[in-house]
Short mmCIF file of C-alpha atoms in Angstrom, two decimals:
data_model
loop_
_atom_site.label_atom_id
_atom_site.label_comp_id
_atom_site.label_asym_id
_atom_site.label_seq_id
_atom_site.Cartn_x
_atom_site.Cartn_y
_atom_site.Cartn_z
CA VAL M 1 219.67 156.88 58.04
CA ILE M 2 221.53 160.10 57.19
CA ARG M 3 224.20 160.72 59.83
CA ALA M 4 227.19 163.64 60.82
CA LYS M 5 229.35 161.07 61.99
CA ASP M 6 230.50 157.97 60.90
CA GLU M 7 230.16 156.29 64.57
CA ASP M 8 228.23 153.31 65.46
CA LEU M 9 224.50 154.84 65.74
CA GLN M 10 224.30 153.12 69.68
CA ASN M 11 226.54 156.00 70.92
CA GLY M 12 225.49 158.49 68.18
CA VAL M 13 222.47 161.04 67.04
CA PRO M 14 221.20 160.32 63.46
CA ALA M 15 220.76 163.88 61.79
CA LEU M 16 218.28 162.80 59.50
CA ILE M 17 215.66 159.85 58.57
CA TYR M 18 214.52 160.25 55.49
CA ILE M 19 211.47 158.27 54.27
CA SER M 20 209.44 158.06 50.62
CA ARG M 21 206.61 156.66 50.98
CA GLU M 22 205.53 153.64 48.30
CA LYS M 23 203.30 154.43 45.80
CA TYR M 24 200.87 152.91 43.02
CA PRO M 25 198.05 154.28 40.65
CA LYS M 26 195.55 151.69 41.73
CA HIS M 27 196.30 151.95 45.50
CA PRO M 28 195.51 154.99 47.23
CA HIS M 29 198.01 156.66 49.31
CA HIS M 30 195.06 159.08 51.13
CA PHE M 31 197.36 162.32 51.17
CA LYS M 32 198.93 163.74 54.22
CA ALA M 33 196.66 161.04 56.74
CA GLY M 34 198.46 158.09 55.02
CA ALA M 35 201.67 160.14 55.37
CA MET M 36 201.08 160.55 59.03
CA ASN M 37 200.19 156.83 59.69
CA VAL M 38 203.50 155.79 57.64
CA LEU M 39 205.61 157.91 59.84
CA THR M 40 204.38 156.88 62.51
CA ARG M 41 204.91 152.68 61.88
CA VAL M 42 208.41 154.02 60.85
CA SER M 43 209.06 155.89 63.78
CA GLY M 44 207.43 153.55 65.99
CA LEU M 45 210.12 150.84 65.01
CA MET M 46 213.46 153.67 64.52
CA THR M 47 212.71 155.09 68.41
CA ASN M 48 209.39 154.21 69.43
CA ALA M 49 209.06 156.92 71.79
CA PRO M 50 205.93 158.22 73.75
CA PHE M 51 205.35 161.61 71.84
CA MET M 52 205.74 162.72 68.28
CA MET M 53 205.79 166.29 66.64
CA ASN M 54 204.61 166.89 63.16
CA VAL M 55 205.58 170.12 61.59
CA ASP M 56 204.63 171.10 57.84
CA ARG M 57 207.91 171.29 55.22
CA ASP M 58 207.30 174.85 54.40
CA MET M 59 207.16 176.16 58.38
CA TYR M 60 209.85 176.34 61.04
CA VAL M 61 210.15 176.55 64.69
CA ASN M 62 211.38 180.21 65.84
CA ASN M 63 211.87 179.11 69.75
CA PRO M 64 214.50 175.97 70.59
CA GLN M 65 211.78 175.90 73.80
CA VAL M 66 209.16 174.47 71.93
CA ILE M 67 210.11 170.70 72.85
CA LEU M 68 210.51 171.84 76.57
CA HIS M 69 206.93 173.88 76.71
CA ALA M 70 205.21 170.56 75.31
CA MET M 71 206.91 168.37 77.54
CA CYS M 72 205.90 170.29 80.52
CA LEU M 73 202.44 170.50 79.85
CA PHE M 74 202.49 166.65 78.72
CA LEU M 75 204.33 165.66 82.50
CA GLY M 76 202.43 168.43 84.43
CA VAL M 77 198.82 167.48 84.15
CA ASN M 78 196.88 165.52 86.60
CA ASN M 79 195.07 163.12 84.20
CA GLU M 80 196.81 162.41 81.03
CA ARG M 81 192.91 162.67 79.45
CA ASN M 82 193.53 166.61 79.60
CA CYS M 83 196.31 166.57 77.38
CA THR M 84 196.52 164.37 74.09
CA PHE M 85 198.11 166.78 72.50
CA VAL M 86 200.34 170.22 72.43
CA GLN M 87 199.98 172.34 69.29
CA PHE M 88 201.44 175.66 68.24
CA PRO M 89 199.30 177.81 66.47
CA GLN M 90 200.73 178.67 62.77
CA PHE M 91 201.52 182.58 62.02
CA PHE M 92 202.50 184.14 58.80
CA TYR M 93 205.16 186.26 57.76
CA ASP M 94 204.87 188.96 54.94
CA GLY M 95 201.45 189.61 55.37
CA LEU M 96 199.22 193.06 54.52
CA LYS M 97 199.41 196.12 56.56
CA ASP M 98 196.26 195.72 59.53
CA ASP M 99 195.59 192.15 57.96
CA PRO M 100 192.73 193.24 55.95
CA PHE M 101 191.93 189.87 54.64
CA GLY M 102 192.42 187.91 58.24
CA LYS M 103 194.91 185.72 56.65
CA GLN M 104 196.97 185.92 59.99
CA LEU M 105 193.65 183.57 61.74
CA VAL M 106 193.46 185.96 64.42
CA VAL M 107 189.74 185.14 65.13
CA LEU M 108 190.47 181.56 64.99
CA HIS M 109 193.29 181.68 67.05
CA GLU M 110 192.51 184.34 70.18
CA TYR M 111 189.10 183.53 70.42
CA LEU M 112 187.61 180.69 68.68
CA GLY M 113 190.70 178.50 69.70
CA ARG M 114 190.58 179.84 73.32
CA GLY M 115 186.44 179.59 73.44
CA ILE M 116 186.70 175.82 72.18
CA ALA M 117 189.56 175.47 74.89
CA GLY M 118 186.68 175.46 77.61
CA ILE M 119 184.81 172.51 76.39
CA GLN M 120 186.91 170.01 75.04
CA GLY M 121 190.35 171.78 73.48
CA PRO M 122 191.45 173.50 70.40
CA MET M 123 191.06 171.72 66.99
CA TYR M 124 194.25 169.71 65.63
CA GLY M 125 195.18 171.79 63.00
CA GLY M 126 197.38 169.46 60.92
CA THR M 127 200.82 171.00 61.91
CA GLY M 128 202.99 172.25 64.93
CA CYS M 129 201.71 169.62 66.92
CA PHE M 130 203.25 167.27 69.16
CA HIS M 131 201.10 163.82 70.28
CA ARG M 132 201.02 160.86 72.44
CA ARG M 133 201.93 157.94 70.59
CA LYS M 134 199.63 155.55 72.42
CA VAL M 135 196.44 157.40 71.48
CA ILE M 136 196.89 157.69 67.65
CA TYR M 137 197.28 153.65 68.05
CA SER M 138 193.70 154.14 69.58
CA LEU M 139 194.06 154.05 73.24
CA SER M 140 190.93 155.30 74.92
CA PRO M 141 191.34 157.80 77.97
CA ASP M 142 188.98 155.56 79.88
CA ASN M 143 191.38 152.50 79.62
CA GLN M 144 194.91 154.22 80.30
CA GLU M 145 196.85 151.06 80.13
CA ILE M 146 196.62 148.16 78.47
CA ASN M 147 198.23 145.10 80.42
CA ARG M 148 196.93 142.27 79.09
CA LYS M 149 198.03 140.88 75.31
CA LEU M 150 196.46 140.91 72.27
CA SER M 151 195.59 137.91 70.36
CA LYS M 152 197.86 137.41 67.10
CA GLU M 153 194.84 137.78 65.17
CA ALA M 154 193.47 140.87 67.05
CA SER M 155 197.13 142.11 66.27
CA LEU M 156 197.20 141.80 62.75
CA LYS M 157 193.96 143.24 62.08
CA ALA M 158 194.70 146.38 64.24
CA PHE M 159 198.20 147.01 63.22
CA GLY M 160 199.01 144.75 60.46
CA SER M 161 201.31 141.68 59.82
CA SER M 162 204.80 143.15 60.83
CA MET M 163 205.26 141.27 64.52
CA GLU M 164 208.45 143.90 65.32
CA PHE M 165 205.88 146.96 64.86
CA THR M 166 203.03 144.90 66.99
CA LYS M 167 205.60 144.78 69.61
CA SER M 168 206.55 148.19 69.71
CA ALA M 169 202.80 149.42 69.75
CA ALA M 170 202.48 146.73 72.71
CA HIS M 171 204.91 148.37 74.75
CA ILE M 172 203.34 152.00 74.16
CA LEU M 173 199.75 150.87 74.76
CA SER M 174 201.18 149.42 78.24
CA GLY M 175 201.70 152.75 79.67
CA SER M 176 205.32 152.27 79.70
CA MET M 177 207.31 155.69 79.77
CA THR M 178 210.89 154.14 80.23
CA SER M 179 213.67 154.61 77.22
CA SER M 180 213.94 150.53 77.11
CA SER M 181 211.51 149.29 74.36
CA PRO M 182 211.34 145.96 71.66
CA HIS M 183 212.50 147.69 68.89
CA PRO M 184 215.73 146.54 67.60
CA HIS M 185 218.69 148.89 69.05
CA HIS M 186 220.60 149.67 65.90
CA LEU M 187 218.27 152.01 63.54
CA LEU M 188 219.91 150.18 60.52
CA ASN M 189 218.67 147.06 61.77
CA SER M 190 215.06 148.02 61.02
CA ALA M 191 215.30 149.14 57.81
CA ASP M 192 214.21 146.18 56.15
CA THR M 193 211.28 145.77 58.46
CA ALA M 194 210.52 149.86 57.84
CA TYR M 195 210.37 148.62 53.84
CA GLN M 196 207.42 146.79 55.37
CA VAL M 197 205.32 149.02 56.95
CA ALA M 198 205.69 151.79 54.73
CA GLY M 199 204.49 149.65 51.57
CA CYS M 200 201.02 150.83 50.04
CA ARG M 201 199.69 147.49 50.69
CA TYR M 202 200.42 146.90 54.10
CA GLU M 203 197.33 148.93 55.68
CA TYR M 204 195.05 146.33 53.51
CA GLY M 205 192.91 144.21 56.13
CA THR M 206 194.31 146.42 59.23
CA GLN M 207 192.67 149.34 61.02
CA TRP M 208 194.71 151.64 59.86
CA GLY M 209 192.93 154.56 58.49
CA ARG M 210 189.43 153.47 60.27
CA GLU M 211 190.19 153.10 63.81
CA VAL M 212 194.01 153.50 64.25
CA GLY M 213 195.96 156.54 63.54
CA TRP M 214 194.95 159.18 61.30
CA ILE M 215 191.35 158.87 60.12
CA TYR M 216 190.86 158.54 56.43
CA GLY M 217 188.36 160.59 55.02
CA LEU M 218 188.19 163.34 58.12
CA ARG M 219 190.61 166.21 57.67
CA HIS M 220 192.86 166.51 60.39
CA SER M 221 192.02 163.52 62.64
CA TYR M 222 192.90 160.55 64.25
CA TRP M 223 190.43 158.12 65.73
CA ALA M 224 190.13 158.85 69.35
CA TYR M 225 190.89 162.67 69.37
CA HIS M 226 187.14 162.85 69.75
CA SER M 227 187.58 161.39 73.59
CA TRP M 228 190.50 163.37 74.54
CA GLU M 229 191.26 166.65 75.01
CA GLY M 230 194.08 169.15 73.81
CA LEU M 231 196.40 172.07 74.59
CA GLU M 232 197.31 175.09 72.41
CA ILE M 233 199.66 177.30 72.97
CA GLY M 234 198.78 181.07 72.63
CA PRO M 235 200.23 183.88 70.79
CA LEU M 236 202.50 184.95 73.66
CA MET M 237 204.84 181.56 72.83
CA THR M 238 204.08 180.71 69.24
CA GLN M 239 206.97 178.99 67.50
CA MET M 240 205.43 177.91 64.28
CA LYS M 241 206.14 179.95 61.26
CA ARG M 242 205.82 180.32 57.69
#
């Protein structure tokens, strides 16, 4: 945990939490999907925020109000099923005049994206996207809240052996939007558990990559995506650029 001030983290905001994944030759790391699942588990321990954002390292946001725009859509819909993620399409600098090779993906964003939005929403592009955490944890849109407690066996199978992470997942799946959460309030206190859930062996025997989190073997998809709908903010509000 890197912070700008030496004050207690309970009263300050950390500048950066850097995560380096454990990798071994005989343990598949599942590329970007595996990285997203690790980040999901670690952030679930450290902040457990109900919304998540992912941006590729070679991209940046050129409008400081992107979070406000996304939250307005998330919190403004009458039915959460209509908004599982909010995505800003990516555009590129230094392209050729008139874009002869179509690298700006105008057809994809301007026409196909808007057309698909009338069916179920745009495809998840893998970056520049805000997500509902509970959807990542495989919550079905037909079951907005899970009030019952999962058995120990079911929790181990779904989320792994970390009881701290299982508690944080249960808090999100309950539908709570409050700031209180079962994770440690001091970020450094959760470092040991974060090492555990980020380990390359942690997912063995669980549903991560199959029914929980980003699905392995499918490009840019997670389990409940087919049952929810997403929103894409158009060119007038494009924020993500390379």
